[in-house]
Amino acid sequence: MAIITKITKIGNYTMRGSLTFCEAKYNDYCYDGEKYVRIQTFCSKNRKEKGKQSQVINLDRTTAKALVELLQKSFDI
């Protein structure tokens, strides 16, 4: 299981193609004395295998704070 340890902006991105919309679920857990948040995304409605997990993102406190900061900056909130 991967835990994101650093988030870095790499410049501008131009969307090519289309986006797929999916649902996500999350939970928090402790591992080796540290708290983490786990976010799971699940396949889009167009996928053949319904309900299959697509990606999992695990964040510790440091990367969660970094993510909050970049979201605030990106969305001016």
Short mmCIF file of N, CA, C and O in Angstrom, two decimals:
data_model
loop_
_atom_site.label_atom_id
_atom_site.label_comp_id
_atom_site.label_asym_id
_atom_site.label_seq_id
_atom_site.Cartn_x
_atom_site.Cartn_y
_atom_site.Cartn_z
N MET A 1 0.84 -1.17 0.00
CA MET A 1 0.00 0.00 0.00
C MET A 1 0.90 1.24 0.00
O MET A 1 1.83 1.33 0.78
N ALA A 2 0.62 2.16 -0.88
CA ALA A 2 1.44 3.38 -1.00
C ALA A 2 0.87 4.49 -0.14
O ALA A 2 -0.34 4.65 -0.04
N ILE A 3 1.76 5.27 0.45
CA ILE A 3 1.39 6.44 1.22
C ILE A 3 2.06 7.64 0.55
O ILE A 3 3.28 7.63 0.36
N ILE A 4 1.28 8.62 0.15
CA ILE A 4 1.84 9.81 -0.49
C ILE A 4 2.67 10.56 0.54
O ILE A 4 2.18 10.87 1.62
N THR A 5 3.92 10.85 0.20
CA THR A 5 4.81 11.52 1.14
C THR A 5 5.09 12.96 0.75
O THR A 5 5.57 13.74 1.57
N LYS A 6 4.82 13.33 -0.49
CA LYS A 6 5.06 14.70 -0.93
C LYS A 6 4.18 14.98 -2.14
O LYS A 6 4.01 14.12 -3.01
N ILE A 7 3.64 16.21 -2.20
CA ILE A 7 2.83 16.63 -3.34
C ILE A 7 3.51 17.86 -3.94
O ILE A 7 3.74 18.84 -3.24
N THR A 8 3.83 17.80 -5.23
CA THR A 8 4.53 18.89 -5.90
C THR A 8 3.79 19.28 -7.17
O THR A 8 3.42 18.41 -7.96
N LYS A 9 3.59 20.59 -7.35
CA LYS A 9 2.97 21.06 -8.59
C LYS A 9 4.01 21.01 -9.70
O LYS A 9 5.15 21.42 -9.52
N ILE A 10 3.59 20.51 -10.86
CA ILE A 10 4.54 20.34 -11.96
C ILE A 10 4.22 21.23 -13.16
O ILE A 10 4.71 21.01 -14.24
N GLY A 11 3.41 22.24 -12.98
CA GLY A 11 3.12 23.15 -14.09
C GLY A 11 1.68 23.02 -14.54
O GLY A 11 0.85 22.39 -13.90
N ASN A 12 1.39 23.64 -15.66
CA ASN A 12 0.03 23.65 -16.19
C ASN A 12 -0.31 22.33 -16.86
O ASN A 12 0.56 21.63 -17.35
N TYR A 13 -1.60 22.05 -16.89
CA TYR A 13 -2.09 20.81 -17.50
C TYR A 13 -3.22 21.16 -18.44
O TYR A 13 -4.10 21.96 -18.10
N THR A 14 -3.21 20.59 -19.62
CA THR A 14 -4.30 20.77 -20.58
C THR A 14 -5.05 19.44 -20.69
O THR A 14 -4.44 18.42 -21.01
N MET A 15 -6.33 19.49 -20.40
CA MET A 15 -7.15 18.28 -20.45
C MET A 15 -7.31 17.81 -21.88
O MET A 15 -7.68 18.58 -22.76
N ARG A 16 -7.02 16.56 -22.11
CA ARG A 16 -7.22 15.92 -23.41
C ARG A 16 -8.18 14.76 -23.19
O ARG A 16 -8.05 14.02 -22.24
N GLY A 17 -9.11 14.62 -24.06
CA GLY A 17 -10.07 13.54 -23.90
C GLY A 17 -11.21 13.96 -23.00
O GLY A 17 -11.62 15.11 -22.99
N SER A 18 -11.69 13.04 -22.19
CA SER A 18 -12.83 13.35 -21.33
C SER A 18 -12.58 12.83 -19.91
O SER A 18 -11.70 12.02 -19.69
N LEU A 19 -13.37 13.33 -19.00
CA LEU A 19 -13.28 12.90 -17.60
C LEU A 19 -14.28 11.79 -17.34
O LEU A 19 -15.33 11.73 -17.96
N THR A 20 -13.95 10.93 -16.42
CA THR A 20 -14.90 9.91 -15.95
C THR A 20 -15.27 10.27 -14.53
O THR A 20 -14.40 10.61 -13.74
N PHE A 21 -16.50 10.21 -14.22
CA PHE A 21 -16.97 10.55 -12.88
C PHE A 21 -17.17 9.28 -12.08
O PHE A 21 -17.66 8.28 -12.60
N CYS A 22 -16.76 9.32 -10.82
CA CYS A 22 -16.87 8.15 -9.96
C CYS A 22 -17.17 8.60 -8.54
O CYS A 22 -17.13 9.79 -8.22
N GLU A 23 -17.46 7.65 -7.70
CA GLU A 23 -17.68 7.93 -6.29
C GLU A 23 -16.44 7.53 -5.51
O GLU A 23 -15.62 6.74 -5.97
N ALA A 24 -16.32 8.10 -4.32
CA ALA A 24 -15.20 7.76 -3.45
C ALA A 24 -15.71 7.49 -2.04
O ALA A 24 -16.76 8.00 -1.64
N LYS A 25 -14.97 6.70 -1.32
CA LYS A 25 -15.24 6.43 0.09
C LYS A 25 -13.94 6.65 0.84
O LYS A 25 -12.86 6.52 0.27
N TYR A 26 -14.04 7.01 2.11
CA TYR A 26 -12.83 7.21 2.89
C TYR A 26 -13.00 6.65 4.28
O TYR A 26 -14.10 6.43 4.77
N ASN A 27 -11.87 6.42 4.92
CA ASN A 27 -11.84 6.09 6.34
C ASN A 27 -10.49 6.52 6.88
O ASN A 27 -9.59 6.87 6.14
N ASP A 28 -10.39 6.56 8.19
CA ASP A 28 -9.09 6.84 8.79
C ASP A 28 -8.67 5.62 9.59
O ASP A 28 -9.49 4.81 10.00
N TYR A 29 -7.38 5.49 9.77
CA TYR A 29 -6.85 4.32 10.46
C TYR A 29 -5.49 4.67 11.06
O TYR A 29 -4.88 5.68 10.71
N CYS A 30 -5.03 3.85 11.94
CA CYS A 30 -3.70 4.01 12.53
C CYS A 30 -2.81 2.88 12.05
O CYS A 30 -3.25 1.73 11.92
N TYR A 31 -1.58 3.23 11.75
CA TYR A 31 -0.59 2.25 11.35
C TYR A 31 0.73 2.64 11.99
O TYR A 31 1.20 3.77 11.83
N ASP A 32 1.30 1.74 12.72
CA ASP A 32 2.59 1.96 13.36
C ASP A 32 2.60 3.25 14.20
O ASP A 32 3.55 4.01 14.20
N GLY A 33 1.48 3.49 14.88
CA GLY A 33 1.36 4.63 15.77
C GLY A 33 1.01 5.96 15.10
O GLY A 33 0.90 6.98 15.77
N GLU A 34 0.86 5.96 13.78
CA GLU A 34 0.53 7.18 13.04
C GLU A 34 -0.89 7.08 12.47
O GLU A 34 -1.34 6.00 12.11
N LYS A 35 -1.57 8.22 12.36
CA LYS A 35 -2.91 8.25 11.80
C LYS A 35 -2.84 8.58 10.31
O LYS A 35 -2.04 9.41 9.89
N TYR A 36 -3.68 7.92 9.52
CA TYR A 36 -3.75 8.10 8.07
C TYR A 36 -5.20 8.22 7.64
O TYR A 36 -6.11 7.75 8.32
N VAL A 37 -5.39 8.83 6.48
CA VAL A 37 -6.69 8.86 5.82
C VAL A 37 -6.54 8.10 4.51
O VAL A 37 -5.58 8.32 3.77
N ARG A 38 -7.48 7.23 4.25
CA ARG A 38 -7.47 6.39 3.05
C ARG A 38 -8.67 6.76 2.21
O ARG A 38 -9.81 6.73 2.69
N ILE A 39 -8.44 7.14 0.95
CA ILE A 39 -9.52 7.48 0.03
C ILE A 39 -9.52 6.46 -1.10
O ILE A 39 -8.49 6.26 -1.75
N GLN A 40 -10.65 5.83 -1.31
CA GLN A 40 -10.79 4.84 -2.37
C GLN A 40 -11.75 5.39 -3.42
O GLN A 40 -12.82 5.89 -3.08
N THR A 41 -11.37 5.31 -4.69
CA THR A 41 -12.30 5.64 -5.75
C THR A 41 -12.81 4.35 -6.37
O THR A 41 -12.12 3.32 -6.36
N PHE A 42 -14.04 4.42 -6.86
CA PHE A 42 -14.67 3.25 -7.45
C PHE A 42 -15.04 3.54 -8.90
O PHE A 42 -15.30 4.68 -9.27
N CYS A 43 -15.07 2.50 -9.70
CA CYS A 43 -15.24 2.63 -11.14
C CYS A 43 -16.45 3.47 -11.53
O CYS A 43 -17.42 3.60 -10.79
N SER A 44 -16.34 4.02 -12.72
CA SER A 44 -17.44 4.82 -13.27
C SER A 44 -18.60 3.91 -13.63
O SER A 44 -18.47 2.69 -13.71
N LYS A 45 -19.73 4.53 -13.91
CA LYS A 45 -20.94 3.78 -14.28
C LYS A 45 -20.79 3.07 -15.62
O LYS A 45 -21.49 2.12 -15.91
N ASN A 46 -19.85 3.54 -16.45
CA ASN A 46 -19.65 2.95 -17.78
C ASN A 46 -18.76 1.71 -17.77
O ASN A 46 -18.67 1.02 -18.77
N ARG A 47 -18.12 1.44 -16.67
CA ARG A 47 -17.19 0.31 -16.60
C ARG A 47 -17.95 -1.02 -16.54
O ARG A 47 -19.02 -1.11 -15.96
N LYS A 48 -17.38 -2.04 -17.14
CA LYS A 48 -18.04 -3.35 -17.17
C LYS A 48 -18.18 -3.96 -15.78
O LYS A 48 -19.22 -4.49 -15.43
N GLU A 49 -17.09 -3.92 -14.98
CA GLU A 49 -17.12 -4.46 -13.62
C GLU A 49 -17.62 -3.40 -12.66
O GLU A 49 -16.87 -2.54 -12.24
N LYS A 50 -18.87 -3.46 -12.30
CA LYS A 50 -19.49 -2.45 -11.44
C LYS A 50 -18.98 -2.59 -10.00
O LYS A 50 -18.77 -3.70 -9.51
N GLY A 51 -18.75 -1.46 -9.35
CA GLY A 51 -18.37 -1.46 -7.95
C GLY A 51 -16.92 -1.79 -7.66
O GLY A 51 -16.52 -1.92 -6.51
N LYS A 52 -16.10 -1.95 -8.69
CA LYS A 52 -14.70 -2.31 -8.49
C LYS A 52 -13.89 -1.08 -8.06
O LYS A 52 -14.03 0.00 -8.61
N GLN A 53 -13.04 -1.27 -7.07
CA GLN A 53 -12.14 -0.21 -6.61
C GLN A 53 -11.16 0.14 -7.73
O GLN A 53 -10.61 -0.73 -8.38
N SER A 54 -10.95 1.45 -7.95
CA SER A 54 -10.04 1.88 -9.00
C SER A 54 -8.70 2.34 -8.44
O SER A 54 -7.66 1.86 -8.86
N GLN A 55 -8.72 3.31 -7.54
CA GLN A 55 -7.49 3.83 -6.95
C GLN A 55 -7.65 3.92 -5.44
O GLN A 55 -8.76 4.04 -4.94
N VAL A 56 -6.51 3.93 -4.75
CA VAL A 56 -6.49 4.17 -3.31
C VAL A 56 -5.41 5.20 -3.03
O VAL A 56 -4.30 5.08 -3.52
N ILE A 57 -5.77 6.23 -2.27
CA ILE A 57 -4.82 7.26 -1.88
C ILE A 57 -4.74 7.25 -0.36
O ILE A 57 -5.77 7.30 0.32
N ASN A 58 -3.54 7.17 0.17
CA ASN A 58 -3.32 7.20 1.61
C ASN A 58 -2.53 8.45 1.95
O ASN A 58 -1.50 8.73 1.34
N LEU A 59 -3.02 9.21 2.93
CA LEU A 59 -2.37 10.45 3.34
C LEU A 59 -2.06 10.43 4.82
O LEU A 59 -2.90 10.02 5.62
N ASP A 60 -0.86 10.90 5.17
CA ASP A 60 -0.56 11.12 6.58
C ASP A 60 -0.88 12.58 6.91
O ASP A 60 -1.34 13.33 6.05
N ARG A 61 -0.65 12.99 8.13
CA ARG A 61 -0.98 14.35 8.55
C ARG A 61 -0.26 15.41 7.72
O ARG A 61 -0.86 16.40 7.30
N THR A 62 1.01 15.20 7.45
CA THR A 62 1.80 16.18 6.71
C THR A 62 1.28 16.37 5.29
O THR A 62 1.09 17.50 4.84
N THR A 63 1.04 15.29 4.58
CA THR A 63 0.56 15.42 3.20
C THR A 63 -0.90 15.85 3.16
O THR A 63 -1.31 16.52 2.21
N ALA A 64 -1.69 15.52 4.18
CA ALA A 64 -3.07 16.01 4.24
C ALA A 64 -3.08 17.53 4.36
O ALA A 64 -3.84 18.22 3.69
N LYS A 65 -2.20 18.07 5.22
CA LYS A 65 -2.10 19.52 5.36
C LYS A 65 -1.64 20.16 4.06
O LYS A 65 -2.17 21.20 3.64
N ALA A 66 -0.69 19.56 3.38
CA ALA A 66 -0.21 20.08 2.10
C ALA A 66 -1.33 20.07 1.06
O ALA A 66 -1.49 21.02 0.29
N LEU A 67 -2.13 19.01 1.05
CA LEU A 67 -3.25 18.91 0.12
C LEU A 67 -4.29 19.99 0.41
O LEU A 67 -4.79 20.64 -0.52
N VAL A 68 -4.61 20.22 1.68
CA VAL A 68 -5.56 21.28 2.04
C VAL A 68 -5.04 22.63 1.56
O VAL A 68 -5.79 23.42 0.97
N GLU A 69 -3.76 22.89 1.79
CA GLU A 69 -3.18 24.17 1.36
C GLU A 69 -3.22 24.35 -0.15
O GLU A 69 -3.58 25.42 -0.65
N LEU A 70 -2.90 23.32 -0.91
CA LEU A 70 -2.92 23.48 -2.36
C LEU A 70 -4.34 23.60 -2.89
O LEU A 70 -4.59 24.34 -3.84
N LEU A 71 -5.31 22.94 -2.26
CA LEU A 71 -6.71 23.09 -2.67
C LEU A 71 -7.21 24.50 -2.37
O LEU A 71 -7.91 25.10 -3.19
N GLN A 72 -6.83 25.03 -1.22
CA GLN A 72 -7.21 26.40 -0.88
C GLN A 72 -6.63 27.37 -1.90
O GLN A 72 -7.33 28.29 -2.35
N LYS A 73 -5.39 27.18 -2.28
CA LYS A 73 -4.74 28.07 -3.23
C LYS A 73 -5.36 27.90 -4.64
O LYS A 73 -5.65 28.88 -5.32
N SER A 74 -5.56 26.67 -5.06
CA SER A 74 -6.08 26.41 -6.40
C SER A 74 -7.50 26.94 -6.59
O SER A 74 -7.85 27.43 -7.66
N PHE A 75 -8.34 26.80 -5.55
CA PHE A 75 -9.73 27.20 -5.66
C PHE A 75 -10.02 28.55 -4.99
O PHE A 75 -11.16 28.96 -4.90
N ASP A 76 -8.97 29.20 -4.49
CA ASP A 76 -9.11 30.51 -3.83
C ASP A 76 -10.18 30.45 -2.74
O ASP A 76 -11.12 31.26 -2.71
N ILE A 77 -10.03 29.49 -1.85
CA ILE A 77 -11.00 29.34 -0.75
C ILE A 77 -10.31 29.51 0.60
O ILE A 77 -9.13 29.41 0.73
#
